[in-house]
PDB file of C-alpha atoms in Angstrom:
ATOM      1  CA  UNK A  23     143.418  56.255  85.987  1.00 63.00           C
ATOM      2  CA  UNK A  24     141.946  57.995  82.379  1.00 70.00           C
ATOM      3  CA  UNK A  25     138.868  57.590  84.265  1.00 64.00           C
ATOM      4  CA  UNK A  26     139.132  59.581  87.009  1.00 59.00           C
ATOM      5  CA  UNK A  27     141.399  62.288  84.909  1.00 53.00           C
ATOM      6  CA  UNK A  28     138.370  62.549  82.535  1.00 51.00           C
ATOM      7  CA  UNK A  29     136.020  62.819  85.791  1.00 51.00           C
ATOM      8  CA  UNK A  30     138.578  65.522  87.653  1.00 56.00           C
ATOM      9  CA  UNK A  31     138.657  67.572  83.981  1.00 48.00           C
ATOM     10  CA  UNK A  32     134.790  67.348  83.716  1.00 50.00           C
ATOM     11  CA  UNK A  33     134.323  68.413  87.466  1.00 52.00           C
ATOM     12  CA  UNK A  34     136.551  71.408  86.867  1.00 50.00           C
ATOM     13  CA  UNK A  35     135.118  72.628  83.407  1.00 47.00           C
ATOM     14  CA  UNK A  36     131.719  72.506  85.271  1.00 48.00           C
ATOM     15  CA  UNK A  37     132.609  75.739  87.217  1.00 46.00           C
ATOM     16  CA  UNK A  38     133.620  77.474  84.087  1.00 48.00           C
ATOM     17  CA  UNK A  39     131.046  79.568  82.597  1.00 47.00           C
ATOM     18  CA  UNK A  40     129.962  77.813  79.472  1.00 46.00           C
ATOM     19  CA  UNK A  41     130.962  79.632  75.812  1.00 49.00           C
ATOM     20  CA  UNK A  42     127.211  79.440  74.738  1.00 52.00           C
ATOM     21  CA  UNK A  43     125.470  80.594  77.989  1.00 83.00           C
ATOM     22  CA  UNK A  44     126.064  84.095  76.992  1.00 90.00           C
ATOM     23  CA  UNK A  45     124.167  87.132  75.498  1.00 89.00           C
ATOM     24  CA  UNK A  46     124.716  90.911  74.399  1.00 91.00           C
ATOM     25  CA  UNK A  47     123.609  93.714  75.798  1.00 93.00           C
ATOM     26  CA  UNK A  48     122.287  96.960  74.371  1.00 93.00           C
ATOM     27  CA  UNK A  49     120.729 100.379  75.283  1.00 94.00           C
ATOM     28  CA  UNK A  50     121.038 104.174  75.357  1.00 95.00           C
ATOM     29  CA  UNK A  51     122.710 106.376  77.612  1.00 94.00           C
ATOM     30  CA  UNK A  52     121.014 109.996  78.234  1.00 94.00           C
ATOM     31  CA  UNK A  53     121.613 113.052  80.399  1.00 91.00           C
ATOM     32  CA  UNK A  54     118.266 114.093  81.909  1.00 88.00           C
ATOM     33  CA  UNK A  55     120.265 116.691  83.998  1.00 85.00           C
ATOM     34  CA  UNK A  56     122.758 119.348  81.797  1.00 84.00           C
ATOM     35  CA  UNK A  57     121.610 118.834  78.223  1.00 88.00           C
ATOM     36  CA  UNK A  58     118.714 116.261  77.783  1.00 90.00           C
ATOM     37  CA  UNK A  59     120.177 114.725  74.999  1.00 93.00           C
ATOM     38  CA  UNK A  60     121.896 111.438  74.478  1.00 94.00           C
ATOM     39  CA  UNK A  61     125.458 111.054  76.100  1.00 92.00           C
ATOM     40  CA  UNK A  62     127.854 110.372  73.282  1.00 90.00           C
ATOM     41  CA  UNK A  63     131.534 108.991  73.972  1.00 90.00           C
ATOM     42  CA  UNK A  64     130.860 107.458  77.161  1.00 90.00           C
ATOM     43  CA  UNK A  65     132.528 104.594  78.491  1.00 92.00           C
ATOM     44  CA  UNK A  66     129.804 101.957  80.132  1.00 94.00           C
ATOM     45  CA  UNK A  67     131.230  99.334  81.948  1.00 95.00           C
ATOM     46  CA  UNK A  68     129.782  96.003  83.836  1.00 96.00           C
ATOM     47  CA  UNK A  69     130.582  95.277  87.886  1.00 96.00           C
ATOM     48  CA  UNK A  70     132.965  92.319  88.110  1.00 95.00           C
ATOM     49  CA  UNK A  71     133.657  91.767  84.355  1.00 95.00           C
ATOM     50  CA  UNK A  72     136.471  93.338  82.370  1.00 95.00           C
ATOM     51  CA  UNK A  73     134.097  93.887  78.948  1.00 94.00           C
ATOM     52  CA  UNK A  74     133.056  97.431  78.389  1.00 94.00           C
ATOM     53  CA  UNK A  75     131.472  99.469  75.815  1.00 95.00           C
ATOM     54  CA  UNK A  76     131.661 103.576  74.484  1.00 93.00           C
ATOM     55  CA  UNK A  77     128.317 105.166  73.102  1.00 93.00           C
ATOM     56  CA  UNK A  78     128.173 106.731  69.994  1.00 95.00           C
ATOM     57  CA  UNK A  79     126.766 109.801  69.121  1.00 94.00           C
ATOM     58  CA  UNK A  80     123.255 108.503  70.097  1.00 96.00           C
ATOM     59  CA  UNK A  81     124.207 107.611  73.277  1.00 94.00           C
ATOM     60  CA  UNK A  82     124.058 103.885  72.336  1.00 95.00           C
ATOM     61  CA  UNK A  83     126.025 101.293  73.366  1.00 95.00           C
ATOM     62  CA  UNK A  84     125.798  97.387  73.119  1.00 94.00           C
ATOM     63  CA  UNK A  85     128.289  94.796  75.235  1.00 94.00           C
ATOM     64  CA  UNK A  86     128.835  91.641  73.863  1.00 91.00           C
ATOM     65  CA  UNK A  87     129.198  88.250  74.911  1.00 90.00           C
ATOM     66  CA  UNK A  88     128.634  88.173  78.566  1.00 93.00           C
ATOM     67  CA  UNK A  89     127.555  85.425  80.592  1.00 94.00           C
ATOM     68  CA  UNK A  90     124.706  84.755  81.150  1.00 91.00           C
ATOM     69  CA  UNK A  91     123.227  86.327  84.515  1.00 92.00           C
ATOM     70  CA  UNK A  92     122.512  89.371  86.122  1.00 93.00           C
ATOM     71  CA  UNK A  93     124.913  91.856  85.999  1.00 95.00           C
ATOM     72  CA  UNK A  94     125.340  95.911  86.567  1.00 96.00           C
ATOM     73  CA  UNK A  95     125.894  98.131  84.158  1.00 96.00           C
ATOM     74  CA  UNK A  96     127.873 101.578  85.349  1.00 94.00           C
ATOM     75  CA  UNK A  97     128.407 105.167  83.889  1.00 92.00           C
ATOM     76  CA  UNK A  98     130.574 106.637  86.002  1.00 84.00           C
ATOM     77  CA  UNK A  99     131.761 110.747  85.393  1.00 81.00           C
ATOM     78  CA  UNK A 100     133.751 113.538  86.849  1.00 77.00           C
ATOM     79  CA  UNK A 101     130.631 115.825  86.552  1.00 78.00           C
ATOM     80  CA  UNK A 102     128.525 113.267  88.279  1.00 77.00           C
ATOM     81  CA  UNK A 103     131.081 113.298  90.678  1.00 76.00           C
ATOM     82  CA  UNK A 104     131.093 117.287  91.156  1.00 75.00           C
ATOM     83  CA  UNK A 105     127.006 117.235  91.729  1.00 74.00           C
ATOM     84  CA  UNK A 106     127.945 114.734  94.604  1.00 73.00           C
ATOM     85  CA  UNK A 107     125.733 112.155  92.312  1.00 77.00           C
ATOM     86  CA  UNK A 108     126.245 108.622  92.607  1.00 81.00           C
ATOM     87  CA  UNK A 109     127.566 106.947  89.222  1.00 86.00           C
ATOM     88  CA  UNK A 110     124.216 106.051  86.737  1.00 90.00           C
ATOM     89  CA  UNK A 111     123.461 102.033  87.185  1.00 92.00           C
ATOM     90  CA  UNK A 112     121.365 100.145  85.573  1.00 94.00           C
ATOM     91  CA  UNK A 113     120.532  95.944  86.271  1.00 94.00           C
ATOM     92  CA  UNK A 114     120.576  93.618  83.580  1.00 93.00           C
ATOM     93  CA  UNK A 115     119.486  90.086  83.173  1.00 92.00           C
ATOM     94  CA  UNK A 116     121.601  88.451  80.328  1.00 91.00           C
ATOM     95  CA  UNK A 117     119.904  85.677  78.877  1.00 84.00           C
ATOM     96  CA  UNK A 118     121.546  82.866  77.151  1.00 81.00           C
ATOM     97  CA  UNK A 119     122.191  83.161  73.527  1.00 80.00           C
ATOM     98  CA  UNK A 120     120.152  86.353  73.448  1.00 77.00           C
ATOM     99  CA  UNK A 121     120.147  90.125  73.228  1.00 75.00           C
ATOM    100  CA  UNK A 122     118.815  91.978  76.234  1.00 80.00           C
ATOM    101  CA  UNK A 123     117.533  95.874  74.787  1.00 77.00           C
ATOM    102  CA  UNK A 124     116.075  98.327  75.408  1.00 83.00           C
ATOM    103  CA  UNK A 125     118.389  99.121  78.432  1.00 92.00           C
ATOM    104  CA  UNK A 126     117.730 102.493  79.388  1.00 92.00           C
ATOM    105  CA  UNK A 127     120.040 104.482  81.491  1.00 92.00           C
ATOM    106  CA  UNK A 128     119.987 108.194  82.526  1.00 90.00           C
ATOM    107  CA  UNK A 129     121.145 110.829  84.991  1.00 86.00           C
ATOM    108  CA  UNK A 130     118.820 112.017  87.172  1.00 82.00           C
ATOM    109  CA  UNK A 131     116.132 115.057  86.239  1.00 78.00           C
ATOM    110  CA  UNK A 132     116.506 118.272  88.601  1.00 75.00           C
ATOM    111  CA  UNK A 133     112.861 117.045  90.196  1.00 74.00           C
ATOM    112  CA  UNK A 134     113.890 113.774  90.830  1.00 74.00           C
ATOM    113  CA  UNK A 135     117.174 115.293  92.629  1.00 74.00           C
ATOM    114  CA  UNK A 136     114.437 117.764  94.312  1.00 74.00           C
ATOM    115  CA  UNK A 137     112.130 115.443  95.659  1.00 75.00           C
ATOM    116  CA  UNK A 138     115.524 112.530  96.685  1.00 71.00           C
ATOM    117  CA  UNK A 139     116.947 115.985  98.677  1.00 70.00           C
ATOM    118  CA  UNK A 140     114.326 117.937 100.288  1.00 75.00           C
ATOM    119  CA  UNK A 141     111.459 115.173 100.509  1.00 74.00           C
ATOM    120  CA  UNK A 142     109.228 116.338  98.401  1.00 72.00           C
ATOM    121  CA  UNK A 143     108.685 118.503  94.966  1.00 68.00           C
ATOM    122  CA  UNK A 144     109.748 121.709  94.998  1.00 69.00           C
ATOM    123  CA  UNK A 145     106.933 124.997  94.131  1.00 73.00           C
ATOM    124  CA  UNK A 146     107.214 126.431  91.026  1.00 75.00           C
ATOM    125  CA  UNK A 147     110.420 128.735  90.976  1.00 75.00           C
ATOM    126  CA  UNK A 148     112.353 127.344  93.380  1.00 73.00           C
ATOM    127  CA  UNK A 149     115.350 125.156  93.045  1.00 69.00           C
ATOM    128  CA  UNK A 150     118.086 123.650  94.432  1.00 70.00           C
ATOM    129  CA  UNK A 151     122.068 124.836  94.607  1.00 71.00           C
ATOM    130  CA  UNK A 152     124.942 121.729  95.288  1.00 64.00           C
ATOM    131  CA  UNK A 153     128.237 122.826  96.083  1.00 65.00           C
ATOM    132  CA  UNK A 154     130.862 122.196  98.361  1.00 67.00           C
ATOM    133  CA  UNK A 155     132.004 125.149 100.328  1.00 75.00           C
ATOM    134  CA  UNK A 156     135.729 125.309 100.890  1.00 77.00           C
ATOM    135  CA  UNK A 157     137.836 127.607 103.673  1.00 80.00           C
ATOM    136  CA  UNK A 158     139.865 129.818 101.303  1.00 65.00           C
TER     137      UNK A 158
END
């Protein structure tokens, strides 16, 4: 009878992500787009876990203790929203016990929105305009 408890506990706790098969995550967060600088006070957050992280005023951020795995990291903002840009994502592969860096994340440049929207780059003094154009 302990037997088979101790076998039903052990089968259980195998599903359960393990304490040490974790890792932390850093990186920078930058805007490429309005201000090409970092993005300071932002709130970076990973697909499917609760843990998130702000930036500080270097637009860095670090997450800590996630399981091991690949994961997403999101930045996700009204202005991004107003530019009809998708949020900023970034993939991630947390090792065990380690501390994945370097993660770079950024909002698109206007030539990379250029060349996603029309095709191609844009001549010299051209550009683009977004809106949304509303019936008054």
């Amino acid at each position: 009878m302990i037997r088979a408890a101790a076998l039903a506990l052990l089968t259980m706790l195998s599903f359960v992500p393990s304490l040490a098969a974790q890792g932390d995550v850093r990186g920078v967060l930058f805007d490429s787009l309005r201000t090409s600088e970092p993005i300071r006070d932002a709130l970076v957050t990973v697909d499917g876990l609760p843990e998130r992280a702000r930036t500080d005023r270097r637009g860095r951020f670090r997450l800590s203790s996630l399981p091991a795995g690949r994961w997403t990291l999101r930045y996700q903002a009204p202005w991004l929203d107003s530019l009809a840009l998708p949020p900023i994502t970034a993939q991630v592969e947390v090792a065990e016990g380690g501390v994945t860096g370097d993660v770079f994340m950024a909002t698109p440049s206007f030539a990379r929105i250029q060349q996603s929207l029309c095709g191609a780059g844009l001549e010299e003094d051209t550009g683009i305009l977004l809106g949304v154009v509303r019936d008054a």
